[in-house]
XYZ file of C-alpha atoms in Angstrom:
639
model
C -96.256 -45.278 51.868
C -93.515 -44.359 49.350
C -94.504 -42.077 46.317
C -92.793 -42.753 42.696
C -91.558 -39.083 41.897
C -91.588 -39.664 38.275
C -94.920 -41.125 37.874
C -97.494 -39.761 34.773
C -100.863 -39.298 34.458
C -102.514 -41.219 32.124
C -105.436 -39.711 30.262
C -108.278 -41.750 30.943
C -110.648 -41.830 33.940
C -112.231 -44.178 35.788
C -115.304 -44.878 37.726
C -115.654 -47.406 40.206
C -118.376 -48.379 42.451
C -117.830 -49.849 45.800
C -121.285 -51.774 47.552
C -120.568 -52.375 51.023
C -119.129 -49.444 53.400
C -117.780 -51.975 55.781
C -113.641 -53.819 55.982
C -113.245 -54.827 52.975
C -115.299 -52.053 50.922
C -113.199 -49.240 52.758
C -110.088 -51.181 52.313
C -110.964 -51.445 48.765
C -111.592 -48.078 48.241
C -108.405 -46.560 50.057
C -106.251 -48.778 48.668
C -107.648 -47.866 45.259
C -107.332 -43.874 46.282
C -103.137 -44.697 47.146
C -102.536 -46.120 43.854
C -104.462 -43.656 41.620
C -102.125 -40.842 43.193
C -99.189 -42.882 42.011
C -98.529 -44.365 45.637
C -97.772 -47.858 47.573
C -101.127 -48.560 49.255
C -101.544 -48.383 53.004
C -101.465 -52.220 53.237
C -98.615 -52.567 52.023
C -95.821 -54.928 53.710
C -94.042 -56.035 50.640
C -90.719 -53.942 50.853
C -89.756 -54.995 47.469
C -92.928 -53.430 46.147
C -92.568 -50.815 43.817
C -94.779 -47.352 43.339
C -96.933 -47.238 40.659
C -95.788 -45.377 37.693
C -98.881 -43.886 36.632
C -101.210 -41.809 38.365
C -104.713 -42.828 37.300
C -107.672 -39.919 37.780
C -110.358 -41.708 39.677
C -113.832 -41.192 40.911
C -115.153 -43.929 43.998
C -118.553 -44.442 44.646
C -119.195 -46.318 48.135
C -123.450 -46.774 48.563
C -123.646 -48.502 51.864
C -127.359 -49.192 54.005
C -125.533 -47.675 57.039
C -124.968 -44.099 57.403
C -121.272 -44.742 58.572
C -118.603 -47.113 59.627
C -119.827 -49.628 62.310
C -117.133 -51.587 63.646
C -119.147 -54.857 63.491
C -116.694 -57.331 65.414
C -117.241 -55.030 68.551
C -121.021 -55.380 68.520
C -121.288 -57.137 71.653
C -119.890 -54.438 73.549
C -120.985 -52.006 71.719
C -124.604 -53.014 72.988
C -123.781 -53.927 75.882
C -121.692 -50.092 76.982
C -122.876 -46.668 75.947
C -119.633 -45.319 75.649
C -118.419 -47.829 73.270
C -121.384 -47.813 71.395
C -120.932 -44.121 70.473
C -116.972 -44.765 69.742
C -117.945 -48.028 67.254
C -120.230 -46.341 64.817
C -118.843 -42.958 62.873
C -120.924 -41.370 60.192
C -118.968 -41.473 57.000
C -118.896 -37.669 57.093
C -117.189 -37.484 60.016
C -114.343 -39.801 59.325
C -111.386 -37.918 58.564
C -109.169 -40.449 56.411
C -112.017 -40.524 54.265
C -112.574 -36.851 53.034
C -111.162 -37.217 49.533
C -112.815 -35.296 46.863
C -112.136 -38.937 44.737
C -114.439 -40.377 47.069
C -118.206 -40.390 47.796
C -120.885 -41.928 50.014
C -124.565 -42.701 49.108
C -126.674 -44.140 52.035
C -128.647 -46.555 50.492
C -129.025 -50.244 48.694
C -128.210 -51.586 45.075
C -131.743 -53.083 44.062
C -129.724 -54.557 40.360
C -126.645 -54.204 38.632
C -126.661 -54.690 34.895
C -123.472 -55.930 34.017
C -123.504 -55.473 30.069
C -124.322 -51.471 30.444
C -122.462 -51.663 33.658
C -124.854 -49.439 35.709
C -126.404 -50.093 39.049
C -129.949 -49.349 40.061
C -129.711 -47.279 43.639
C -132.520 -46.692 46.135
C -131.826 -43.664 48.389
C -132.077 -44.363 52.259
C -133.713 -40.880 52.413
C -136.024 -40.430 49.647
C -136.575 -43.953 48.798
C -136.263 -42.715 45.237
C -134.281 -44.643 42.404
C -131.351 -43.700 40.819
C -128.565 -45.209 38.271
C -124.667 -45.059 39.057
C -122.362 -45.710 35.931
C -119.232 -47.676 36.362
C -116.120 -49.000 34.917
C -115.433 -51.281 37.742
C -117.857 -52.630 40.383
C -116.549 -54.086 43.822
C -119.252 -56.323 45.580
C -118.251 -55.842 49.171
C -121.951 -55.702 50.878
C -121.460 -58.920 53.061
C -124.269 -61.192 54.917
C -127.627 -60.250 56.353
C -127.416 -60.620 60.030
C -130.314 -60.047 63.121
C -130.116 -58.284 65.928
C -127.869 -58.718 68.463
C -125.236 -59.933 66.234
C -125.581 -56.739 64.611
C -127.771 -53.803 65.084
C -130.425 -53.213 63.009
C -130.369 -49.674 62.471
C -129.061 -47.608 59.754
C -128.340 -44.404 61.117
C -125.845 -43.514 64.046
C -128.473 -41.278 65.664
C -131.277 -44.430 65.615
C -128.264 -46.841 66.655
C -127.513 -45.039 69.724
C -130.893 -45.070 70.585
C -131.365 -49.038 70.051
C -128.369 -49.653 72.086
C -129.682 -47.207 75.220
C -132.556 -49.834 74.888
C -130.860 -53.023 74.939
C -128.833 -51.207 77.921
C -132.281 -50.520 80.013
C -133.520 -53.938 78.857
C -130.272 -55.620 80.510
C -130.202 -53.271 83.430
C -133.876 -53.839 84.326
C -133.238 -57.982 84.350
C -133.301 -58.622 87.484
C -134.205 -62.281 87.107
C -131.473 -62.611 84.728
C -130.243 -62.530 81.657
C -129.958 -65.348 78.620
C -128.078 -65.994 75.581
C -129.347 -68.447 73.481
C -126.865 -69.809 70.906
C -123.300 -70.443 71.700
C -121.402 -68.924 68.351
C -119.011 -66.449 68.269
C -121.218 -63.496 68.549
C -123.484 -65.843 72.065
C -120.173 -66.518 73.845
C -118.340 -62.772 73.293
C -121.688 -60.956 74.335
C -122.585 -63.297 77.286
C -118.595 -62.502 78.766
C -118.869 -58.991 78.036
C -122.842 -59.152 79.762
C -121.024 -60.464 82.910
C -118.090 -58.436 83.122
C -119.968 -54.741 82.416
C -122.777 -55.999 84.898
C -121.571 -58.823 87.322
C -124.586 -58.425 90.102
C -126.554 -60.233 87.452
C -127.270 -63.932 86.605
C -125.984 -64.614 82.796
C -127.006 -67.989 81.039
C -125.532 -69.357 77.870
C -127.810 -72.252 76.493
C -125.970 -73.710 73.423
C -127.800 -76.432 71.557
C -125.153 -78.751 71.178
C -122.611 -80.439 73.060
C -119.558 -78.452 72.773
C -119.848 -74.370 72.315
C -118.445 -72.951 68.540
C -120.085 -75.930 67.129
C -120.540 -74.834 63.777
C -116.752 -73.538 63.365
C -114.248 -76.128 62.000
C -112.048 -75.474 65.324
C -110.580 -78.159 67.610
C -112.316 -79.353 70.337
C -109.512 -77.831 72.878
C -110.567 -74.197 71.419
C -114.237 -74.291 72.499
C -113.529 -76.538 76.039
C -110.973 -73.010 76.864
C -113.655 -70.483 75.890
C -116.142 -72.877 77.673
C -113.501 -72.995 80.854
C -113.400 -69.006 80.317
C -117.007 -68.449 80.670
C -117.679 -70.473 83.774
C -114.870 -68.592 85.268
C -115.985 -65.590 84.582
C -119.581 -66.132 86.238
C -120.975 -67.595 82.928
C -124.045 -70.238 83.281
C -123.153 -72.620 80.270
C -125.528 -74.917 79.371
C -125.173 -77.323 77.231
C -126.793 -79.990 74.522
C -130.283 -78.265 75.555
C -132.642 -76.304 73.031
C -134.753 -73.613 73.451
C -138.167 -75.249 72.582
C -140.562 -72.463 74.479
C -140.388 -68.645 75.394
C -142.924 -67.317 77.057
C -142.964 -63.718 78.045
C -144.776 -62.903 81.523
C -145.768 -59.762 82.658
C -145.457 -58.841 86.270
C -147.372 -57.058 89.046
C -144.908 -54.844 89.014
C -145.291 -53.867 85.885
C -141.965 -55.777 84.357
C -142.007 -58.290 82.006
C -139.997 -61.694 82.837
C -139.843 -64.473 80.090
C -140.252 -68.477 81.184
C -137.891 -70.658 78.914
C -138.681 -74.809 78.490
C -135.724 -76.324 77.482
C -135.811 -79.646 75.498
C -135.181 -81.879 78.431
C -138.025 -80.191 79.972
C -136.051 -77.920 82.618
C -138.074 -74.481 82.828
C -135.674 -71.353 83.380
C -136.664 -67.602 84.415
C -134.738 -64.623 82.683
C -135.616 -60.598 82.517
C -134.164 -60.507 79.454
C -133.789 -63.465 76.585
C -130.909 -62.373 73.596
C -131.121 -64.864 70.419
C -128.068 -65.627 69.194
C -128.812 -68.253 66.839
C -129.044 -66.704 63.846
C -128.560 -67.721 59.873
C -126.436 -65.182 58.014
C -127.530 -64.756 54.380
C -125.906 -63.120 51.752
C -127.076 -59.746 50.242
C -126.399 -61.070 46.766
C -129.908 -60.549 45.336
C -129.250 -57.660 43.259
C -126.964 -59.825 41.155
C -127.890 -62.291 38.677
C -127.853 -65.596 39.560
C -124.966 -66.456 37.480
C -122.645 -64.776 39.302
C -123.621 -67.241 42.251
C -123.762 -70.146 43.664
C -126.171 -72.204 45.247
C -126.292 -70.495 48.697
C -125.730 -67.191 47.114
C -122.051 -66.564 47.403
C -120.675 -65.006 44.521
C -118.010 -67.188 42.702
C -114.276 -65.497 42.265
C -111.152 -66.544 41.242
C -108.415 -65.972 42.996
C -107.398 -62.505 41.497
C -111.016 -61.721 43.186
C -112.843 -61.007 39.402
C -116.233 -62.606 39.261
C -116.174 -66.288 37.638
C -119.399 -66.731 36.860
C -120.505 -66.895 33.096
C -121.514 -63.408 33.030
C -120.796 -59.636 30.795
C -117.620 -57.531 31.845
C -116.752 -60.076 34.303
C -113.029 -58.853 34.200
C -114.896 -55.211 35.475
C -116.341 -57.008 38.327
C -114.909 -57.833 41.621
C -115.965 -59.145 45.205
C -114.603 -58.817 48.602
C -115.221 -59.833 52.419
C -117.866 -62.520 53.432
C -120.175 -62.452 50.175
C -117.734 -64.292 48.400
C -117.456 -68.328 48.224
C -113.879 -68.467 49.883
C -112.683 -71.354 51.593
C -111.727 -70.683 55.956
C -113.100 -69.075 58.209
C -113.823 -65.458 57.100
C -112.745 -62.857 59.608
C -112.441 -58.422 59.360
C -108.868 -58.874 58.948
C -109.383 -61.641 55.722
C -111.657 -59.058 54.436
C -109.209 -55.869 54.893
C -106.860 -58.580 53.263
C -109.270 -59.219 50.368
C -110.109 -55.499 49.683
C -106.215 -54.396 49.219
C -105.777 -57.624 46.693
C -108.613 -56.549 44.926
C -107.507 -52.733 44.710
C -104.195 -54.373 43.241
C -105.716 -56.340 40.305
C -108.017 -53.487 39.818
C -105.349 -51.157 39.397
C -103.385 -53.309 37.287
C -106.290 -53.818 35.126
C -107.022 -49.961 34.893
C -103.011 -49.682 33.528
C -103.372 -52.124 31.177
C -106.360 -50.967 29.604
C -104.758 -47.810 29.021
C -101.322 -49.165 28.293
C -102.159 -52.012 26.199
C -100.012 -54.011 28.366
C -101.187 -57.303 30.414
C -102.246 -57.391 34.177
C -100.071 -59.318 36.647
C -102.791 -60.085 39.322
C -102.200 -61.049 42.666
C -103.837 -64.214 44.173
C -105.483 -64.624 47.096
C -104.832 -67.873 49.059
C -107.549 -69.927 51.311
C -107.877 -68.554 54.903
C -106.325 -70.561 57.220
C -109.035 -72.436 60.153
C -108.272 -69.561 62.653
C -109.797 -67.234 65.113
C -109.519 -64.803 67.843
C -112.280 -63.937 70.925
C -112.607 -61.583 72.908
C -114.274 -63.099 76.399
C -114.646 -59.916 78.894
C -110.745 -59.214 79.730
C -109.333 -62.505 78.493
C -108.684 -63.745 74.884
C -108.795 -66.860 73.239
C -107.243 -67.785 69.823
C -106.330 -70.458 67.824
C -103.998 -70.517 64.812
C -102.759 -74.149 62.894
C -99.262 -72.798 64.231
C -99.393 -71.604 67.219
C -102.364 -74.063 68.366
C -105.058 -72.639 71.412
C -103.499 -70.033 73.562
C -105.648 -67.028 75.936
C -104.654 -64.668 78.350
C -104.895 -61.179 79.499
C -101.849 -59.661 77.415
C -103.110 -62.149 74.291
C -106.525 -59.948 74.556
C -104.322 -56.585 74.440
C -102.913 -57.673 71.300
C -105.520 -59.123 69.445
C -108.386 -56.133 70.551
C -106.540 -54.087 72.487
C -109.012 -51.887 75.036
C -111.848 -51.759 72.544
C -112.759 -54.663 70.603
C -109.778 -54.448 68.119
C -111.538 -50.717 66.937
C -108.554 -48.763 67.321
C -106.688 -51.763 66.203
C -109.058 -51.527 62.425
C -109.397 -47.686 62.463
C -106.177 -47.119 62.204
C -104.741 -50.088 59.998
C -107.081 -48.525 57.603
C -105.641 -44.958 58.717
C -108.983 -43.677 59.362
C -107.602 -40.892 61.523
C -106.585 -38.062 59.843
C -105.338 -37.640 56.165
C -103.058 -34.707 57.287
C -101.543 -33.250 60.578
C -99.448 -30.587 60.533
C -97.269 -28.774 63.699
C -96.870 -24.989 63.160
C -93.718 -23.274 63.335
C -94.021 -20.937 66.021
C -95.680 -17.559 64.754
C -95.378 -13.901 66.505
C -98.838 -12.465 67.530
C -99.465 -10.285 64.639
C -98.366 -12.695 61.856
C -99.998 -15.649 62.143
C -100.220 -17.870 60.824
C -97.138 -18.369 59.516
C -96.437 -17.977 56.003
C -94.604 -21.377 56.118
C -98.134 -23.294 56.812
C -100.219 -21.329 54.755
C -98.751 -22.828 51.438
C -99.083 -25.862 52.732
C -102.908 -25.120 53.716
C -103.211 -23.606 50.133
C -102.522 -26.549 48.229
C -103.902 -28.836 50.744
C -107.558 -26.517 49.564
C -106.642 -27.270 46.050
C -106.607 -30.576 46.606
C -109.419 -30.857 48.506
C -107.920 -32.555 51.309
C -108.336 -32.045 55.483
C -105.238 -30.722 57.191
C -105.419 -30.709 60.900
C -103.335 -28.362 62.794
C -103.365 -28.739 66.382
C -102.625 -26.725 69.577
C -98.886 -26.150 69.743
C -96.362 -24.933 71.791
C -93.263 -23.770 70.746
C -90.508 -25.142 73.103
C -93.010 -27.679 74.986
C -94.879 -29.558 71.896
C -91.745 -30.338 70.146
C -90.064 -31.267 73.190
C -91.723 -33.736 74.417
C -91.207 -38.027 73.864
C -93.567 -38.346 71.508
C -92.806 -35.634 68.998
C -89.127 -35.772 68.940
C -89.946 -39.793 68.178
C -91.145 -38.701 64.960
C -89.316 -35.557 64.522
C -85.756 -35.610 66.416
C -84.452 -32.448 65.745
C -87.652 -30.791 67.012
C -87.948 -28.506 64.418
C -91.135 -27.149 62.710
C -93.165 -27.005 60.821
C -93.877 -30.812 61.252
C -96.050 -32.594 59.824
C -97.707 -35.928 59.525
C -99.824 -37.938 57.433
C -102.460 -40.995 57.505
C -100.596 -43.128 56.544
C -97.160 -42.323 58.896
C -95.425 -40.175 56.898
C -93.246 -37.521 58.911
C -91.703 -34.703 57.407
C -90.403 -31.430 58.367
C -88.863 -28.435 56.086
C -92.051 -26.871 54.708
C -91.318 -26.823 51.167
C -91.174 -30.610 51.705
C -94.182 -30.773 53.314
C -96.221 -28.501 50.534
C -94.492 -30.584 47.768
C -95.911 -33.962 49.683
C -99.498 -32.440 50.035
C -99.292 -30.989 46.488
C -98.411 -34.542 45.169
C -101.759 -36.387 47.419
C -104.484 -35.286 45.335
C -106.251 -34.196 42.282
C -104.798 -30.766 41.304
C -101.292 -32.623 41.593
C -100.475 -31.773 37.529
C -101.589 -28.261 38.147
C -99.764 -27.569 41.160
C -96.047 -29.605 40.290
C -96.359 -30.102 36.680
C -97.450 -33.016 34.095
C -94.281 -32.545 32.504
C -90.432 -32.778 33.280
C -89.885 -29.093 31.652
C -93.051 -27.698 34.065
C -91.545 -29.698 37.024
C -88.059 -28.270 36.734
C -89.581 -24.836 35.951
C -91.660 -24.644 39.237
C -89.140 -26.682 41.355
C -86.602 -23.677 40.006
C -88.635 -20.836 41.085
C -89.224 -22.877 44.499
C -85.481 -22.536 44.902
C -85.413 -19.283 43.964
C -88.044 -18.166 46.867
C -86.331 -19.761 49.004
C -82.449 -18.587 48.363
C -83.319 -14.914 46.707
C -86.624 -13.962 48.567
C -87.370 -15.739 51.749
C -83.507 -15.489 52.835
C -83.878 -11.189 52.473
C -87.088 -10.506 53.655
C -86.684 -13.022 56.623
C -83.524 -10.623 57.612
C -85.648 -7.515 57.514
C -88.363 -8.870 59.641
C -85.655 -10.481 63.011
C -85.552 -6.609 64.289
C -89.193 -5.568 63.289
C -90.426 -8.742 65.395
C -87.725 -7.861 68.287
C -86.271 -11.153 67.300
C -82.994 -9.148 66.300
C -81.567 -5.976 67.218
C -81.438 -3.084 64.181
C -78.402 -3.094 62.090
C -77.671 -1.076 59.137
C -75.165 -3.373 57.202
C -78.022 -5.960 57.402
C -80.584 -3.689 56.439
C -79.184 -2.139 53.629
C -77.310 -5.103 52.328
C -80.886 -7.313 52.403
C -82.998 -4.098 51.333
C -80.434 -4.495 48.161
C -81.015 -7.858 47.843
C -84.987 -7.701 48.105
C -84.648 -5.205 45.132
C -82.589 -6.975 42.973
C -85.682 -10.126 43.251
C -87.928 -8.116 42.770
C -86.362 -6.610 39.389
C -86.435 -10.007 38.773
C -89.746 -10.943 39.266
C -90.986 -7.669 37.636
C -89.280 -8.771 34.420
C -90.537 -12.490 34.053
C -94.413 -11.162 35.150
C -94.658 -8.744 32.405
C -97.581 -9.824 30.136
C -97.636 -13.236 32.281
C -100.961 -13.996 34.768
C -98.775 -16.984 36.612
C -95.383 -17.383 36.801
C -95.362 -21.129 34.451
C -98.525 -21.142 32.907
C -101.007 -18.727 32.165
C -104.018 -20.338 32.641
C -103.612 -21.234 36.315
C -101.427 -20.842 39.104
C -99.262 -23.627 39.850
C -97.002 -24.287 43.613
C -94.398 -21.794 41.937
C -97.110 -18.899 42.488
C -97.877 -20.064 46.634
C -94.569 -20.461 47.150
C -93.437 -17.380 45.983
C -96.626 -15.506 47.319
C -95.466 -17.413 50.785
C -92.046 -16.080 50.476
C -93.431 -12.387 50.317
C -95.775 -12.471 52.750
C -93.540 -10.692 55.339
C -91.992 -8.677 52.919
C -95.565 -7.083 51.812
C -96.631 -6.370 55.389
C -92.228 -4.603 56.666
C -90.235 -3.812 53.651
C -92.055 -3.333 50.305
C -93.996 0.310 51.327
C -95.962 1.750 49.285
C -92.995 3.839 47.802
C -91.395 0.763 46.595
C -94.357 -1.181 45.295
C -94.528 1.596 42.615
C -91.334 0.449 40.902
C -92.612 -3.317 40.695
C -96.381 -3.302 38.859
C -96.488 -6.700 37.480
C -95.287 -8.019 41.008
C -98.118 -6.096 43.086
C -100.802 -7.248 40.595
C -99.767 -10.783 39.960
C -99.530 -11.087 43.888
C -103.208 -9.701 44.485
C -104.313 -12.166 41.920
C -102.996 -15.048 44.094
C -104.042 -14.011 47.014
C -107.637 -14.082 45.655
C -107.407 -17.291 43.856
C -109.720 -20.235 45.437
C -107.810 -22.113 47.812
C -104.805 -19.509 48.363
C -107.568 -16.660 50.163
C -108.767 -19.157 52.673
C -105.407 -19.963 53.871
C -103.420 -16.036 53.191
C -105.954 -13.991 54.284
C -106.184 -11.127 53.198
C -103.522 -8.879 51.866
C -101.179 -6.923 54.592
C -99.916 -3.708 53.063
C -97.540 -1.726 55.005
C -97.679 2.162 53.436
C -94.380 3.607 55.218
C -91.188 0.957 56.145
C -90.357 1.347 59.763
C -87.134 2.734 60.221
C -84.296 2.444 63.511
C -85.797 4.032 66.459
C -84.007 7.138 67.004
């Protein structure tokens, strides 16, 4: 995800509220959070695409019903397996790509939006209380009202777990069967998955009509393979029969049983009856009806703005299924939608502080297409590529889980940051070359995970020297595949990723070059001396005198330095806060502090000592320096 390394900030600052937690909110949303920070968005797969040139301060708002991200298109399994069901549905919270301090949650519904004031009405999940969220742009991305089982019903991951435990006992205490009424998407993918996870049991798929997928504008070939599929798997399929009759029976042993009449009169016996059949309607009703059409679809163009005859409609936008969009509508069209919308948004946000005209993108129909996932085999159908299924075609359409891992990390969900450690001696870690990077990574507010490491196995084996072939550390790696190594490259990357960005590199060219030339001059005139005293002190090195002396000299003559440019100075470019010029230097004297500069020689350099406390104790810097390591007397050669 190249950067542009001359971007500017602009001065304005926008708001924009996302409604819908789900593909194409989140896609929305991150793609949004790339471009802000002056970078190509995760999406991205045009390689003539250029980086923005303008880093916009933003502030995203996602309100969502749920309580996290529920992979939706791996609901069937995800009630039908325990251990699936707790991998498909991650609180918010908990999601590393998405700890951003640009971005927030709030669990709860829009009840209205009024588009001339642009401010939506907000009812808590918690307190069921009402509150109002100012915007500059809105994104509709809340997406259709469905019933249980083609989604769950709850709202929190705690409550979901529970529901899907009792759909589990429900299915595993069947033992006159198990039915499926309806013989959509979501009927054929859960009865598979019913008969593969528990194949001692009878599974029935009643479908209505004469051919299964009835509703979907597929070819007839599609549904007669997924039909084929089913059967083959242990599937009951009937067909052209309806429901007309449930009637639940309760046992001597104390079980319930239900007694199904079909429409040609044939009576069936299940343990357990799942409805399939189920209307989707849009969550549109906190928008005015306008902005709609007549089933309640919102009406876009293609840039993805509202069409409707309605205030701001250039500040209003709508992704994923809620929107009237010709094809069939799938996660991946949403995803799609969510990054195009992002796009316009952004170009929108430039013009309006440029003066200059948008250049939207526009969004094409969907092609008739699809993808299922029927217990180990898949079936798909594109115009090109016609009907195909198979074992390996499921591995690359869902992988091992539904296509979760497949979505989590297209989106980069993982981790924001990952850094390897250079290897660190016992009583120095960590190492001074990490905590800058951890520093500005706290100013930024963003997550760096650093994870067990070992020097001369970790970076040894396949999969590191993949991504890092010289096997050198610190290494590091980010969201959205980044890999870099050289820590001052690293820092500078993480500086660049967030808020504090202008504070820590500079807003200007003069700051830049001023804290990219005392950078340098850590590195060359500080690090390079002090690194030289430490070899012997660590029993890297053996003692020598030459060395010592001549790098002793050298420390000095920094230091002088230093001393002079600190004098009347709080930070070393500006004097209202630190910038990376200050953690990179403090970085640099970390070992020097704790071996070589004693207590005789921090007399001579005042303005060093104090400036370097004051870092030390700035917010950010302590959590990741520590505290301060004094030595009082330089260890000399053993004698």
């Amino acid at each position: 995800m190249p950067s542009n390394d001359f971007v500017r900030t602009v001065s304005r600052s926008f708001r924009v509220l996302v409604i819908g937690g789900s593909y194409g909110g989140l896609s929305a949303a991150l793609s949004l959070l790339d471009l802000s920070q002056g970078r190509l968005t995760r999406f991205n797969c045009n390689t003539e695409a250029e980086a923005p040139t303008h880093r916009i301060p933003i502030q995203i708002t996602v309100v969502d019903k749920r309580d996290g991200y529920f992979h939706i298109i791996g609901s069937p399994k995800a009630l039908a397996c325990e251990k699936f069901a707790s991998e498909a549905w991650t609180r918010f919270q908990d999601v590393p790509g998405l700890k951003s301090p640009d971005l927030s949650f709030i669990q709860g519904s829009v009840s209205s939006v009024d588009f001339k004031a642009k401010v939506a009405h907000i009812i808590d999940a918690e307190t069921k209380s009402s509150r109002t969220e100012s915007y500059d742009y809105l994104i509709a991305a809340s997406g259709l009202r469905r019933s249980f089982p083609t989604v769950p019903q709850s709202l929190r991951r705690d409550e979901f777990l529970k529901e899907a435990r009792e759909h589990m006992t429900n299915v595993k205490q069947a033992q006159d069967g198990i039915v499926v009424v309806g013989g959509g998407a979501v009927g054929v993918e859960m009865a598979a998955e019913l008969k593969i996870l528990n194949p001692e049991r009878k599974i029935s798929l009643i479908h209505s009509r004469k051919r299964l997928l009835s509703s979907e504008p597929l070819p007839d070939d599609f549904a007669a393979r997924v039909d084929a599929i089913l059967r083959n798997t242990g599937v009951e399929v009937i067909l052209g029969q309806r429901v007309i009759d449930t009637t639940p029976v309760d046992t001597k042993n104390g079980t319930r049983v239900w007694n199904l009449t079909l429409s040609d009169g044939q009576q069936l016996k299940a343990g357990h009856v799942l409805n399939a059949v189920s209307q989707s309607i849009p969550t549109s009703t906190y928008l005015p009806k306008e902005a709609l059409n007549e089933e309640g679809y919102i009406k876009v163009h293609r840039s993805l703005q509202f069409s409707g005859v309605i205030p701001n409609a250039e500040h209003h936008w709508a992704v994923g299924d809620l929107t009237a969009w010709e094809g069939i509508k799938r996660c991946g069209g949403a995803m799609h939608m969510g990054h195009y919308a992002a796009l316009n948004i952004h170009q929108h946000m430039i013009a309006e502080c440029t003066g200059g005209k948008p250049d939207y993108q526009t969004l094409q129909p969907f092609p008739t297409a699809m993808g299922l996932a029927l217990g180990k085999t898949a079936v798909s159908y594109t115009p090109v590529e016609g009907t195909r299924e198979g074992e390996d075609l499921m591995k690359t359409l869902f992988g091992k889980d539904m296509g979760h891992t497949i979505c989590w990390n297209y989106m980069r969900l993982e981790i924001g940051f990952r850094l390897i450690p250079p290897r660190s001696w016992a009583t120095y870690k960590p190492s001074p070359r990490v905590m800058k990077a951890l520093a500005v990574a706290n100013l930024n507010g963003l997550e760096v995970v650093v994870p067990e490491f070992a020097m001369g196995e970790t970076n040894r084996t396949p999969d590191f020297l993949s991504k890092f072939p010289l096997g050198k550390v610190p290494a590091f790696e980010a969201a959205d595949g980044t890999t870099l190594f050289e820590s001052d490259a690293i820092t500078q990357y993480i500086a660049e990723s967030g808020p504090a960005a202008d504070q820590l590199i500079g807003a200007t060219p003069a700051k830049r070059a001023t804290i990219r030339q005392w950078i340098c001059y850590a590195q060359c005139e500080i690090l390079d001396p002090v690194t030289q005293l430490a070899l012997w002190r660590l029993g890297i090195r053996p003692y020598d005198e030459k060395t010592e002396e001549t790098n002793l000299a050298r420390l000095e003559r920094s230091l002088e330095c230093l001393e002079t440019h600190l004098k009347d100075r709080t930070w070393f470019v500006s004097n209202e806060r630190l910038s990376l010029a200050d953690i990179t230097i403090a970085a640099a004297l970390v070992w020097g502090f704790s071996m070589a500069i004693d207590a005789e020689m921090r007399q001579k350099y005042p303005s060093v000592v104090a400036w370097y406390e004051r870092t030390l104790l700035a917010e950010g810097v302590k959590e990741a320096f520590g505290e301060k390591n004094f030595i009082e007397k330089r260890q000399g050669p053993k004698a």
